[in-house]
């Protein structure tokens, strides 16, 4: 076990908070899934709109916390020194956690009210996916700025700006810069939706994708000994593709806010290119490690890195491309097809990455030299979560197909068409299967939590077991 920097201790605080919020995300997701089948369930107490909002907002916050944890874990290893301004970083952590707690309580106890500026500033913005009140928005930007200060200050103090750190600094500028796009109010719904997409889609797909590329690069270097030149080469390609194609890729949403039809084709093509470099980086790293017999002392971190690569490929790539092809997107936009794509893409690109990072950190803090982190619980959680997510995605894909055909292509997107599609057996049965696989996923999370709490007690002597495959 290695001596920890103060920033790495802070990283562990962020990791544990993130994992608990992960559980909250799943719990509210399950309640929402039940209400898809039985709308009267908890009606008037904890309504569907509140559960869905907490399900999505908890996901955004815990993933963001996991990314911040990854930065605080690897930054001192990259620069060879303690992070500059770490006390400010700890202060930001407590402010972040406190703000999240206040926002959640407000969501739970104030579910209805007037739509005025007081509501916007102190209750909720009321804009789908970015419901956080304005004061919390400002807090998120402040935390991002403090993390950026920590990174830049540390790099300058260490007199060491590597290619990875350079990419990280640029990405952090976009991380708080793009979020600002969702913080101004305009009564023009088309203009409002235009900038709303810049946060909902571009902030998440561009800045998060590059940030995960940085973190996965560091992980692969320390987990598998991947050469820096491989990581940095693919990272540069990723920056070029993500930022080069991300803005145009947004176009597949623009058609629906009144822009010309050609945006469907432009957006569909460019958005499909975004996940390719990150997938290629992981596959290249695994191939390179395979040449060197794929040695690692942390099995869970390695397999979650595999899940990240292939989940990203299928979720963001295949499901995204399939869903954003112009001929399909014209009818499928906003249906359960989008939910299927979103579930698999977030699981592959971000959830798996955070779990790989967390297991890596735990391995460094709990496993003595000469032993390998392994055991049965993490395998049960790993397989259960993969079965759960693919089951949910399959069910949502069937529901989305039925909705696209019935509500959009056949009956013409009227309110009556929406009701008929929702009552069609294909959708009703799909929602039941989604709930079943959601329960499997939640139970797997419980096993995962148990494994994370007890990781280090189940280790194997590092002999031939270090070689995977």
GROMACS .gro file of C-alpha atoms in nm:
model
  469
    1UNK     CA    1   0.000   0.000   0.000
    2UNK     CA    2   0.124   0.343  -0.094
    3UNK     CA    3   0.139   0.662   0.109
    4UNK     CA    4  -0.145   0.886  -0.004
    5UNK     CA    5  -0.130   1.251  -0.099
    6UNK     CA    6  -0.392   1.476   0.061
    7UNK     CA    7  -0.559   1.513  -0.279
    8UNK     CA    8  -0.590   1.133  -0.304
    9UNK     CA    9  -0.764   1.127   0.033
   10UNK     CA   10  -1.000   1.391  -0.105
   11UNK     CA   11  -1.049   1.171  -0.412
   12UNK     CA   12  -1.169   0.888  -0.188
   13UNK     CA   13  -1.425   1.120  -0.024
   14UNK     CA   14  -1.556   1.206  -0.369
   15UNK     CA   15  -1.560   0.840  -0.475
   16UNK     CA   16  -1.766   0.727  -0.174
   17UNK     CA   17  -2.012   1.014  -0.208
   18UNK     CA   18  -2.047   0.931  -0.577
   19UNK     CA   19  -2.118   0.564  -0.508
   20UNK     CA   20  -2.393   0.653  -0.258
   21UNK     CA   21  -2.551   0.890  -0.510
   22UNK     CA   22  -2.528   0.608  -0.767
   23UNK     CA   23  -2.755   0.408  -0.536
   24UNK     CA   24  -2.996   0.702  -0.511
   25UNK     CA   25  -3.004   0.726  -0.891
   26UNK     CA   26  -3.098   0.359  -0.918
   27UNK     CA   27  -3.362   0.381  -0.644
   28UNK     CA   28  -3.544   0.672  -0.807
   29UNK     CA   29  -3.506   0.499  -1.144
   30UNK     CA   30  -3.682   0.191  -1.008
   31UNK     CA   31  -3.967   0.402  -0.869
   32UNK     CA   32  -4.005   0.567  -1.210
   33UNK     CA   33  -4.005   0.228  -1.383
   34UNK     CA   34  -4.284   0.108  -1.151
   35UNK     CA   35  -4.486   0.421  -1.229
   36UNK     CA   36  -4.454   0.351  -1.602
   37UNK     CA   37  -4.653   0.032  -1.531
   38UNK     CA   38  -4.875   0.164  -1.249
   39UNK     CA   39  -4.912   0.544  -1.268
   40UNK     CA   40  -5.105   0.547  -0.937
   41UNK     CA   41  -4.805   0.416  -0.742
   42UNK     CA   42  -4.705   0.686  -0.488
   43UNK     CA   43  -4.923   0.938  -0.677
   44UNK     CA   44  -4.951   1.259  -0.476
   45UNK     CA   45  -4.659   1.159  -0.252
   46UNK     CA   46  -4.364   1.106  -0.481
   47UNK     CA   47  -4.478   1.170  -0.836
   48UNK     CA   48  -4.323   1.040  -1.155
   49UNK     CA   49  -4.185   1.380  -1.255
   50UNK     CA   50  -3.997   1.408  -0.924
   51UNK     CA   51  -3.860   1.053  -0.938
   52UNK     CA   52  -3.747   1.094  -1.298
   53UNK     CA   53  -3.584   1.430  -1.220
   54UNK     CA   54  -3.396   1.287  -0.922
   55UNK     CA   55  -3.299   0.976  -1.122
   56UNK     CA   56  -3.133   1.187  -1.391
   57UNK     CA   57  -2.990   1.462  -1.170
   58UNK     CA   58  -2.836   1.211  -0.929
   59UNK     CA   59  -2.668   1.044  -1.227
   60UNK     CA   60  -2.520   1.372  -1.350
   61UNK     CA   61  -2.388   1.465  -1.005
   62UNK     CA   62  -2.238   1.129  -0.910
   63UNK     CA   63  -2.066   1.090  -1.245
   64UNK     CA   64  -1.924   1.442  -1.214
   65UNK     CA   65  -1.803   1.366  -0.862
   66UNK     CA   66  -1.635   1.047  -0.989
   67UNK     CA   67  -1.452   1.244  -1.257
   68UNK     CA   68  -1.334   1.502  -1.003
   69UNK     CA   69  -1.215   1.216  -0.782
   70UNK     CA   70  -1.016   1.075  -1.073
   71UNK     CA   71  -0.845   1.411  -1.128
   72UNK     CA   72  -0.749   1.444  -0.759
   73UNK     CA   73  -0.621   1.085  -0.755
   74UNK     CA   74  -0.396   1.096  -1.060
   75UNK     CA   75  -0.285   1.463  -1.068
   76UNK     CA   76  -0.017   1.424  -0.795
   77UNK     CA   77   0.107   1.107  -0.963
   78UNK     CA   78   0.141   1.293  -1.292
   79UNK     CA   79   0.316   1.597  -1.143
   80UNK     CA   80   0.506   1.429  -0.858
   81UNK     CA   81   0.380   1.671  -0.594
   82UNK     CA   82   0.082   1.757  -0.373
   83UNK     CA   83  -0.199   1.946  -0.542
   84UNK     CA   84  -0.178   2.325  -0.503
   85UNK     CA   85  -0.476   2.471  -0.314
   86UNK     CA   86  -0.590   2.138  -0.174
   87UNK     CA   87  -0.759   2.309   0.124
   88UNK     CA   88  -0.972   2.505  -0.119
   89UNK     CA   89  -1.047   2.176  -0.296
   90UNK     CA   90  -1.169   2.024   0.033
   91UNK     CA   91  -1.383   2.329   0.102
   92UNK     CA   92  -1.538   2.292  -0.244
   93UNK     CA   93  -1.614   1.926  -0.168
   94UNK     CA   94  -1.812   2.010   0.148
   95UNK     CA   95  -1.993   2.294  -0.032
   96UNK     CA   96  -2.075   2.060  -0.321
   97UNK     CA   97  -2.213   1.786  -0.094
   98UNK     CA   98  -2.411   2.035   0.114
   99UNK     CA   99  -2.560   2.194  -0.198
  100UNK     CA  100  -2.664   1.854  -0.336
  101UNK     CA  101  -2.836   1.767  -0.007
  102UNK     CA  102  -3.028   2.098  -0.002
  103UNK     CA  103  -3.136   2.065  -0.367
  104UNK     CA  104  -3.260   1.707  -0.317
  105UNK     CA  105  -3.462   1.805  -0.007
  106UNK     CA  106  -3.617   2.097  -0.195
  107UNK     CA  107  -3.709   1.865  -0.485
  108UNK     CA  108  -3.872   1.620  -0.244
  109UNK     CA  109  -4.069   1.867  -0.034
  110UNK     CA  110  -4.157   2.129  -0.297
  111UNK     CA  111  -4.294   1.940  -0.596
  112UNK     CA  112  -4.544   2.204  -0.716
  113UNK     CA  113  -4.544   2.581  -0.734
  114UNK     CA  114  -4.551   2.891  -0.948
  115UNK     CA  115  -4.310   2.942  -1.235
  116UNK     CA  116  -4.144   3.272  -1.149
  117UNK     CA  117  -3.792   3.402  -1.091
  118UNK     CA  118  -3.793   3.299  -0.724
  119UNK     CA  119  -3.862   2.941  -0.837
  120UNK     CA  120  -3.588   2.964  -1.101
  121UNK     CA  121  -3.330   3.085  -0.849
  122UNK     CA  122  -3.419   2.878  -0.542
  123UNK     CA  123  -3.644   2.578  -0.633
  124UNK     CA  124  -3.587   2.453  -0.987
  125UNK     CA  125  -3.528   2.596  -1.333
  126UNK     CA  126  -3.797   2.362  -1.463
  127UNK     CA  127  -3.592   2.280  -1.774
  128UNK     CA  128  -3.566   1.910  -1.846
  129UNK     CA  129  -3.235   1.749  -1.739
  130UNK     CA  130  -3.092   2.077  -1.603
  131UNK     CA  131  -3.352   2.141  -1.334
  132UNK     CA  132  -3.103   2.261  -1.071
  133UNK     CA  133  -3.191   2.609  -0.935
  134UNK     CA  134  -2.969   2.894  -1.045
  135UNK     CA  135  -2.776   2.918  -0.717
  136UNK     CA  136  -2.678   2.552  -0.756
  137UNK     CA  137  -2.575   2.617  -1.118
  138UNK     CA  138  -2.338   2.887  -0.996
  139UNK     CA  139  -2.205   2.643  -0.736
  140UNK     CA  140  -2.130   2.381  -1.002
  141UNK     CA  141  -1.936   2.638  -1.205
  142UNK     CA  142  -1.748   2.748  -0.890
  143UNK     CA  143  -1.645   2.390  -0.813
  144UNK     CA  144  -1.527   2.342  -1.174
  145UNK     CA  145  -1.322   2.663  -1.145
  146UNK     CA  146  -1.162   2.546  -0.819
  147UNK     CA  147  -1.069   2.212  -0.976
  148UNK     CA  148  -0.923   2.402  -1.273
  149UNK     CA  149  -0.723   2.620  -1.032
  150UNK     CA  150  -0.593   2.307  -0.857
  151UNK     CA  151  -0.482   2.154  -1.187
  152UNK     CA  152  -0.322   2.465  -1.336
  153UNK     CA  153  -0.157   2.568  -1.007
  154UNK     CA  154  -0.011   2.222  -0.957
  155UNK     CA  155   0.120   2.196  -1.314
  156UNK     CA  156   0.284   2.539  -1.289
  157UNK     CA  157   0.434   2.467  -0.945
  158UNK     CA  158   0.572   2.134  -1.069
  159UNK     CA  159   0.695   2.299  -1.392
  160UNK     CA  160   0.546   2.002  -1.574
  161UNK     CA  161   0.274   2.027  -1.836
  162UNK     CA  162   0.243   1.693  -2.014
  163UNK     CA  163   0.020   1.632  -2.313
  164UNK     CA  164  -0.243   1.480  -2.085
  165UNK     CA  165  -0.240   1.776  -1.847
  166UNK     CA  166  -0.259   2.015  -2.142
  167UNK     CA  167  -0.571   1.840  -2.271
  168UNK     CA  168  -0.717   1.837  -1.919
  169UNK     CA  169  -0.668   2.214  -1.874
  170UNK     CA  170  -0.833   2.293  -2.207
  171UNK     CA  171  -1.120   2.057  -2.128
  172UNK     CA  172  -1.180   2.210  -1.784
  173UNK     CA  173  -1.215   2.550  -1.953
  174UNK     CA  174  -1.492   2.406  -2.170
  175UNK     CA  175  -1.638   2.218  -1.871
  176UNK     CA  176  -1.744   2.536  -1.691
  177UNK     CA  177  -1.767   2.749  -2.006
  178UNK     CA  178  -2.026   2.535  -2.184
  179UNK     CA  179  -2.233   2.497  -1.868
  180UNK     CA  180  -2.282   2.874  -1.873
  181UNK     CA  181  -2.481   2.832  -2.195
  182UNK     CA  182  -2.772   2.694  -1.995
  183UNK     CA  183  -2.780   2.976  -1.742
  184UNK     CA  184  -2.947   3.259  -1.924
  185UNK     CA  185  -3.318   3.302  -1.978
  186UNK     CA  186  -3.490   3.386  -2.304
  187UNK     CA  187  -3.866   3.379  -2.378
  188UNK     CA  188  -3.797   3.255  -2.736
  189UNK     CA  189  -3.844   2.879  -2.703
  190UNK     CA  190  -3.633   2.797  -3.014
  191UNK     CA  191  -3.338   3.007  -2.894
  192UNK     CA  192  -3.378   2.865  -2.546
  193UNK     CA  193  -3.376   2.509  -2.680
  194UNK     CA  194  -3.072   2.583  -2.900
  195UNK     CA  195  -2.857   2.674  -2.598
  196UNK     CA  196  -3.024   2.411  -2.383
  197UNK     CA  197  -2.889   2.145  -2.623
  198UNK     CA  198  -2.541   2.292  -2.585
  199UNK     CA  199  -2.554   2.190  -2.218
  200UNK     CA  200  -2.765   1.874  -2.237
  201UNK     CA  201  -2.580   1.726  -2.532
  202UNK     CA  202  -2.252   1.906  -2.599
  203UNK     CA  203  -2.147   1.960  -2.235
  204UNK     CA  204  -2.206   1.593  -2.160
  205UNK     CA  205  -2.081   1.443  -2.486
  206UNK     CA  206  -1.784   1.669  -2.559
  207UNK     CA  207  -1.635   1.785  -2.230
  208UNK     CA  208  -1.719   1.466  -2.040
  209UNK     CA  209  -1.595   1.241  -2.321
  210UNK     CA  210  -1.257   1.420  -2.331
  211UNK     CA  211  -1.234   1.426  -1.950
  212UNK     CA  212  -1.296   1.052  -1.936
  213UNK     CA  213  -1.033   1.011  -2.208
  214UNK     CA  214  -0.781   1.185  -1.979
  215UNK     CA  215  -0.878   0.972  -1.677
  216UNK     CA  216  -0.882   0.644  -1.871
  217UNK     CA  217  -0.545   0.737  -2.016
  218UNK     CA  218  -0.397   0.779  -1.667
  219UNK     CA  219  -0.569   0.460  -1.553
  220UNK     CA  220  -0.430   0.254  -1.839
  221UNK     CA  221  -0.079   0.390  -1.783
  222UNK     CA  222  -0.084   0.290  -1.415
  223UNK     CA  223  -0.295  -0.026  -1.447
  224UNK     CA  224  -0.138  -0.185  -1.753
  225UNK     CA  225   0.178   0.016  -1.803
  226UNK     CA  226   0.054   0.152  -2.136
  227UNK     CA  227   0.317   0.380  -2.294
  228UNK     CA  228   0.241   0.750  -2.268
  229UNK     CA  229   0.286   0.800  -2.642
  230UNK     CA  230  -0.009   0.568  -2.715
  231UNK     CA  231  -0.234   0.747  -2.466
  232UNK     CA  232  -0.146   1.096  -2.582
  233UNK     CA  233  -0.172   1.009  -2.951
  234UNK     CA  234  -0.530   0.882  -2.913
  235UNK     CA  235  -0.615   1.165  -2.676
  236UNK     CA  236  -0.522   1.422  -2.939
  237UNK     CA  237  -0.733   1.237  -3.196
  238UNK     CA  238  -1.020   1.236  -2.949
  239UNK     CA  239  -0.997   1.609  -2.885
  240UNK     CA  240  -0.995   1.674  -3.258
  241UNK     CA  241  -1.293   1.449  -3.328
  242UNK     CA  242  -1.502   1.530  -3.022
  243UNK     CA  243  -1.473   1.905  -3.044
  244UNK     CA  244  -1.449   1.900  -3.424
  245UNK     CA  245  -1.759   1.688  -3.472
  246UNK     CA  246  -1.946   1.751  -3.148
  247UNK     CA  247  -2.080   2.093  -3.245
  248UNK     CA  248  -2.197   1.969  -3.585
  249UNK     CA  249  -2.320   1.647  -3.424
  250UNK     CA  250  -2.563   1.854  -3.221
  251UNK     CA  251  -2.747   1.919  -3.546
  252UNK     CA  252  -2.959   1.605  -3.520
  253UNK     CA  253  -3.155   1.789  -3.250
  254UNK     CA  254  -3.186   2.120  -3.436
  255UNK     CA  255  -3.450   2.008  -3.686
  256UNK     CA  256  -3.695   1.982  -3.396
  257UNK     CA  257  -3.654   2.346  -3.293
  258UNK     CA  258  -3.725   2.490  -3.635
  259UNK     CA  259  -3.393   2.479  -3.822
  260UNK     CA  260  -3.359   2.352  -4.185
  261UNK     CA  261  -3.390   1.980  -4.259
  262UNK     CA  262  -3.025   1.938  -4.367
  263UNK     CA  263  -2.925   1.949  -3.999
  264UNK     CA  264  -3.066   1.597  -3.961
  265UNK     CA  265  -2.804   1.454  -4.199
  266UNK     CA  266  -2.514   1.666  -4.076
  267UNK     CA  267  -2.590   1.592  -3.711
  268UNK     CA  268  -2.645   1.220  -3.763
  269UNK     CA  269  -2.312   1.170  -3.940
  270UNK     CA  270  -2.088   1.376  -3.714
  271UNK     CA  271  -2.238   1.264  -3.384
  272UNK     CA  272  -2.156   0.902  -3.472
  273UNK     CA  273  -1.781   0.982  -3.492
  274UNK     CA  274  -1.742   1.115  -3.137
  275UNK     CA  275  -1.684   0.793  -2.936
  276UNK     CA  276  -1.442   0.629  -3.182
  277UNK     CA  277  -1.106   0.759  -3.049
  278UNK     CA  278  -1.175   0.672  -2.684
  279UNK     CA  279  -1.275   0.320  -2.786
  280UNK     CA  280  -0.963   0.295  -3.001
  281UNK     CA  281  -0.744   0.414  -2.712
  282UNK     CA  282  -0.865   0.141  -2.476
  283UNK     CA  283  -0.849  -0.132  -2.742
  284UNK     CA  284  -0.498  -0.021  -2.839
  285UNK     CA  285  -0.392  -0.019  -2.473
  286UNK     CA  286  -0.537  -0.366  -2.411
  287UNK     CA  287  -0.369  -0.495  -2.728
  288UNK     CA  288  -0.039  -0.347  -2.617
  289UNK     CA  289  -0.081  -0.498  -2.270
  290UNK     CA  290  -0.172  -0.831  -2.427
  291UNK     CA  291   0.160  -0.832  -2.607
  292UNK     CA  292   0.312  -0.805  -2.261
  293UNK     CA  293   0.085  -1.085  -2.121
  294UNK     CA  294  -0.174  -0.840  -1.981
  295UNK     CA  295  -0.027  -0.822  -1.631
  296UNK     CA  296  -0.230  -0.645  -1.367
  297UNK     CA  297  -0.286  -0.672  -0.993
  298UNK     CA  298  -0.637  -0.530  -1.004
  299UNK     CA  299  -0.886  -0.753  -1.185
  300UNK     CA  300  -1.203  -0.545  -1.118
  301UNK     CA  301  -1.043  -0.226  -1.251
  302UNK     CA  302  -0.924  -0.410  -1.564
  303UNK     CA  303  -1.264  -0.561  -1.642
  304UNK     CA  304  -1.448  -0.234  -1.580
  305UNK     CA  305  -1.203  -0.075  -1.825
  306UNK     CA  306  -1.307  -0.344  -2.078
  307UNK     CA  307  -1.673  -0.262  -2.006
  308UNK     CA  308  -1.597   0.107  -2.059
  309UNK     CA  309  -1.449   0.050  -2.404
  310UNK     CA  310  -1.713  -0.184  -2.541
  311UNK     CA  311  -2.005  -0.019  -2.360
  312UNK     CA  312  -1.899   0.312  -2.511
  313UNK     CA  313  -1.866   0.151  -2.854
  314UNK     CA  314  -2.213  -0.005  -2.848
  315UNK     CA  315  -2.399   0.255  -2.637
  316UNK     CA  316  -2.266   0.580  -2.777
  317UNK     CA  317  -2.154   0.440  -3.112
  318UNK     CA  318  -2.386   0.168  -3.241
  319UNK     CA  319  -2.705   0.267  -3.058
  320UNK     CA  320  -2.631   0.633  -3.117
  321UNK     CA  321  -2.563   0.592  -3.490
  322UNK     CA  322  -2.866   0.364  -3.532
  323UNK     CA  323  -3.085   0.619  -3.359
  324UNK     CA  324  -2.951   0.934  -3.523
  325UNK     CA  325  -2.958   0.821  -3.886
  326UNK     CA  326  -3.165   1.098  -4.049
  327UNK     CA  327  -3.423   0.861  -4.199
  328UNK     CA  328  -3.482   0.707  -3.854
  329UNK     CA  329  -3.431   1.016  -3.637
  330UNK     CA  330  -3.707   1.193  -3.828
  331UNK     CA  331  -3.952   0.959  -3.651
  332UNK     CA  332  -3.763   0.828  -3.347
  333UNK     CA  333  -3.640   1.153  -3.191
  334UNK     CA  334  -3.754   1.176  -2.829
  335UNK     CA  335  -3.900   0.825  -2.815
  336UNK     CA  336  -3.789   0.534  -2.596
  337UNK     CA  337  -3.519   0.471  -2.860
  338UNK     CA  338  -3.342   0.774  -2.715
  339UNK     CA  339  -3.381   0.629  -2.366
  340UNK     CA  340  -3.225   0.299  -2.482
  341UNK     CA  341  -2.931   0.484  -2.637
  342UNK     CA  342  -2.890   0.705  -2.330
  343UNK     CA  343  -2.890   0.419  -2.079
  344UNK     CA  344  -2.626   0.215  -2.263
  345UNK     CA  345  -2.411   0.514  -2.358
  346UNK     CA  346  -2.393   0.651  -2.003
  347UNK     CA  347  -2.327   0.307  -1.858
  348UNK     CA  348  -2.052   0.233  -2.107
  349UNK     CA  349  -1.881   0.568  -2.134
  350UNK     CA  350  -1.908   0.701  -1.780
  351UNK     CA  351  -2.039   0.454  -1.518
  352UNK     CA  352  -1.787   0.187  -1.615
  353UNK     CA  353  -1.506   0.443  -1.622
  354UNK     CA  354  -1.587   0.565  -1.271
  355UNK     CA  355  -1.604   0.210  -1.133
  356UNK     CA  356  -1.269   0.125  -1.295
  357UNK     CA  357  -1.115   0.434  -1.136
  358UNK     CA  358  -1.265   0.360  -0.794
  359UNK     CA  359  -1.145  -0.001  -0.792
  360UNK     CA  360  -0.799   0.114  -0.895
  361UNK     CA  361  -0.785   0.359  -0.604
  362UNK     CA  362  -0.911   0.096  -0.359
  363UNK     CA  363  -0.649  -0.148  -0.482
  364UNK     CA  364  -0.378   0.105  -0.406
  365UNK     CA  365  -0.509   0.173  -0.055
  366UNK     CA  366  -0.604  -0.177   0.058
  367UNK     CA  367  -0.394  -0.438  -0.120
  368UNK     CA  368  -0.040  -0.506  -0.006
  369UNK     CA  369   0.242  -0.549  -0.252
  370UNK     CA  370   0.263  -0.908  -0.372
  371UNK     CA  371  -0.114  -0.962  -0.378
  372UNK     CA  372  -0.382  -0.921  -0.640
  373UNK     CA  373  -0.729  -0.767  -0.590
  374UNK     CA  374  -0.983  -1.029  -0.688
  375UNK     CA  375  -1.276  -1.230  -0.546
  376UNK     CA  376  -1.629  -1.343  -0.628
  377UNK     CA  377  -1.854  -1.047  -0.530
  378UNK     CA  378  -1.716  -0.806  -0.789
  379UNK     CA  379  -1.769  -1.070  -1.060
  380UNK     CA  380  -2.134  -1.115  -0.954
  381UNK     CA  381  -2.186  -0.738  -0.956
  382UNK     CA  382  -2.006  -0.700  -1.290
  383UNK     CA  383  -2.203  -0.972  -1.468
  384UNK     CA  384  -2.530  -0.871  -1.302
  385UNK     CA  385  -2.493  -0.507  -1.405
  386UNK     CA  386  -2.408  -0.597  -1.764
  387UNK     CA  387  -2.709  -0.833  -1.785
  388UNK     CA  388  -2.926  -0.568  -1.620
  389UNK     CA  389  -2.822  -0.283  -1.847
  390UNK     CA  390  -2.846  -0.483  -2.171
  391UNK     CA  391  -3.185  -0.618  -2.060
  392UNK     CA  392  -3.314  -0.267  -1.993
  393UNK     CA  393  -3.171  -0.139  -2.321
  394UNK     CA  394  -3.330  -0.427  -2.516
  395UNK     CA  395  -3.669  -0.362  -2.355
  396UNK     CA  396  -3.645   0.013  -2.421
  397UNK     CA  397  -3.539  -0.052  -2.781
  398UNK     CA  398  -3.850  -0.266  -2.838
  399UNK     CA  399  -4.066   0.003  -2.672
  400UNK     CA  400  -3.897   0.270  -2.882
  401UNK     CA  401  -3.953   0.074  -3.202
  402UNK     CA  402  -4.322   0.033  -3.121
  403UNK     CA  403  -4.356   0.400  -3.026
  404UNK     CA  404  -4.179   0.511  -3.344
  405UNK     CA  405  -4.400   0.296  -3.566
  406UNK     CA  406  -4.734   0.356  -3.394
  407UNK     CA  407  -4.715   0.707  -3.251
  408UNK     CA  408  -4.494   0.873  -3.512
  409UNK     CA  409  -4.495   0.688  -3.847
  410UNK     CA  410  -4.853   0.554  -3.846
  411UNK     CA  411  -5.074   0.787  -3.642
  412UNK     CA  412  -4.893   1.118  -3.691
  413UNK     CA  413  -4.762   1.231  -3.351
  414UNK     CA  414  -5.096   1.344  -3.208
  415UNK     CA  415  -5.186   1.322  -2.839
  416UNK     CA  416  -5.423   1.035  -2.921
  417UNK     CA  417  -5.137   0.860  -3.105
  418UNK     CA  418  -4.919   0.895  -2.795
  419UNK     CA  419  -5.187   0.735  -2.576
  420UNK     CA  420  -5.247   0.450  -2.821
  421UNK     CA  421  -4.875   0.376  -2.844
  422UNK     CA  422  -4.837   0.377  -2.465
  423UNK     CA  423  -5.124   0.127  -2.434
  424UNK     CA  424  -4.994  -0.103  -2.709
  425UNK     CA  425  -4.890  -0.450  -2.578
  426UNK     CA  426  -4.539  -0.409  -2.719
  427UNK     CA  427  -4.482  -0.103  -2.503
  428UNK     CA  428  -4.662  -0.231  -2.195
  429UNK     CA  429  -4.472  -0.561  -2.198
  430UNK     CA  430  -4.142  -0.383  -2.268
  431UNK     CA  431  -4.188  -0.163  -1.960
  432UNK     CA  432  -4.240  -0.472  -1.744
  433UNK     CA  433  -3.920  -0.628  -1.878
  434UNK     CA  434  -3.739  -0.298  -1.820
  435UNK     CA  435  -3.848  -0.307  -1.454
  436UNK     CA  436  -3.735  -0.671  -1.415
  437UNK     CA  437  -3.386  -0.596  -1.549
  438UNK     CA  438  -3.380  -0.275  -1.345
  439UNK     CA  439  -3.428  -0.483  -1.029
  440UNK     CA  440  -3.143  -0.712  -1.140
  441UNK     CA  441  -2.924  -0.405  -1.192
  442UNK     CA  442  -3.014  -0.264  -0.848
  443UNK     CA  443  -2.941  -0.596  -0.672
  444UNK     CA  444  -2.608  -0.607  -0.852
  445UNK     CA  445  -2.537  -0.257  -0.720
  446UNK     CA  446  -2.595  -0.385  -0.366
  447UNK     CA  447  -2.335  -0.657  -0.429
  448UNK     CA  448  -2.102  -0.396  -0.578
  449UNK     CA  449  -2.140  -0.178  -0.269
  450UNK     CA  450  -2.062  -0.476  -0.045
  451UNK     CA  451  -1.754  -0.554  -0.252
  452UNK     CA  452  -1.631  -0.195  -0.243
  453UNK     CA  453  -1.675  -0.182   0.136
  454UNK     CA  454  -1.486  -0.507   0.187
  455UNK     CA  455  -1.239  -0.496  -0.103
  456UNK     CA  456  -0.894  -0.589   0.016
  457UNK     CA  457  -1.011  -0.874   0.239
  458UNK     CA  458  -1.029  -1.108  -0.060
  459UNK     CA  459  -0.685  -1.104  -0.219
  460UNK     CA  460  -0.477  -1.363  -0.395
  461UNK     CA  461  -0.104  -1.409  -0.375
  462UNK     CA  462   0.060  -1.257  -0.680
  463UNK     CA  463   0.199  -1.556  -0.862
  464UNK     CA  464   0.081  -1.684  -1.194
  465UNK     CA  465  -0.265  -1.545  -1.111
  466UNK     CA  466  -0.142  -1.203  -1.220
  467UNK     CA  467  -0.174  -1.309  -1.583
  468UNK     CA  468  -0.523  -1.268  -1.722
  469UNK     CA  469  -0.653  -1.464  -2.021
   0.00000   0.00000   0.00000
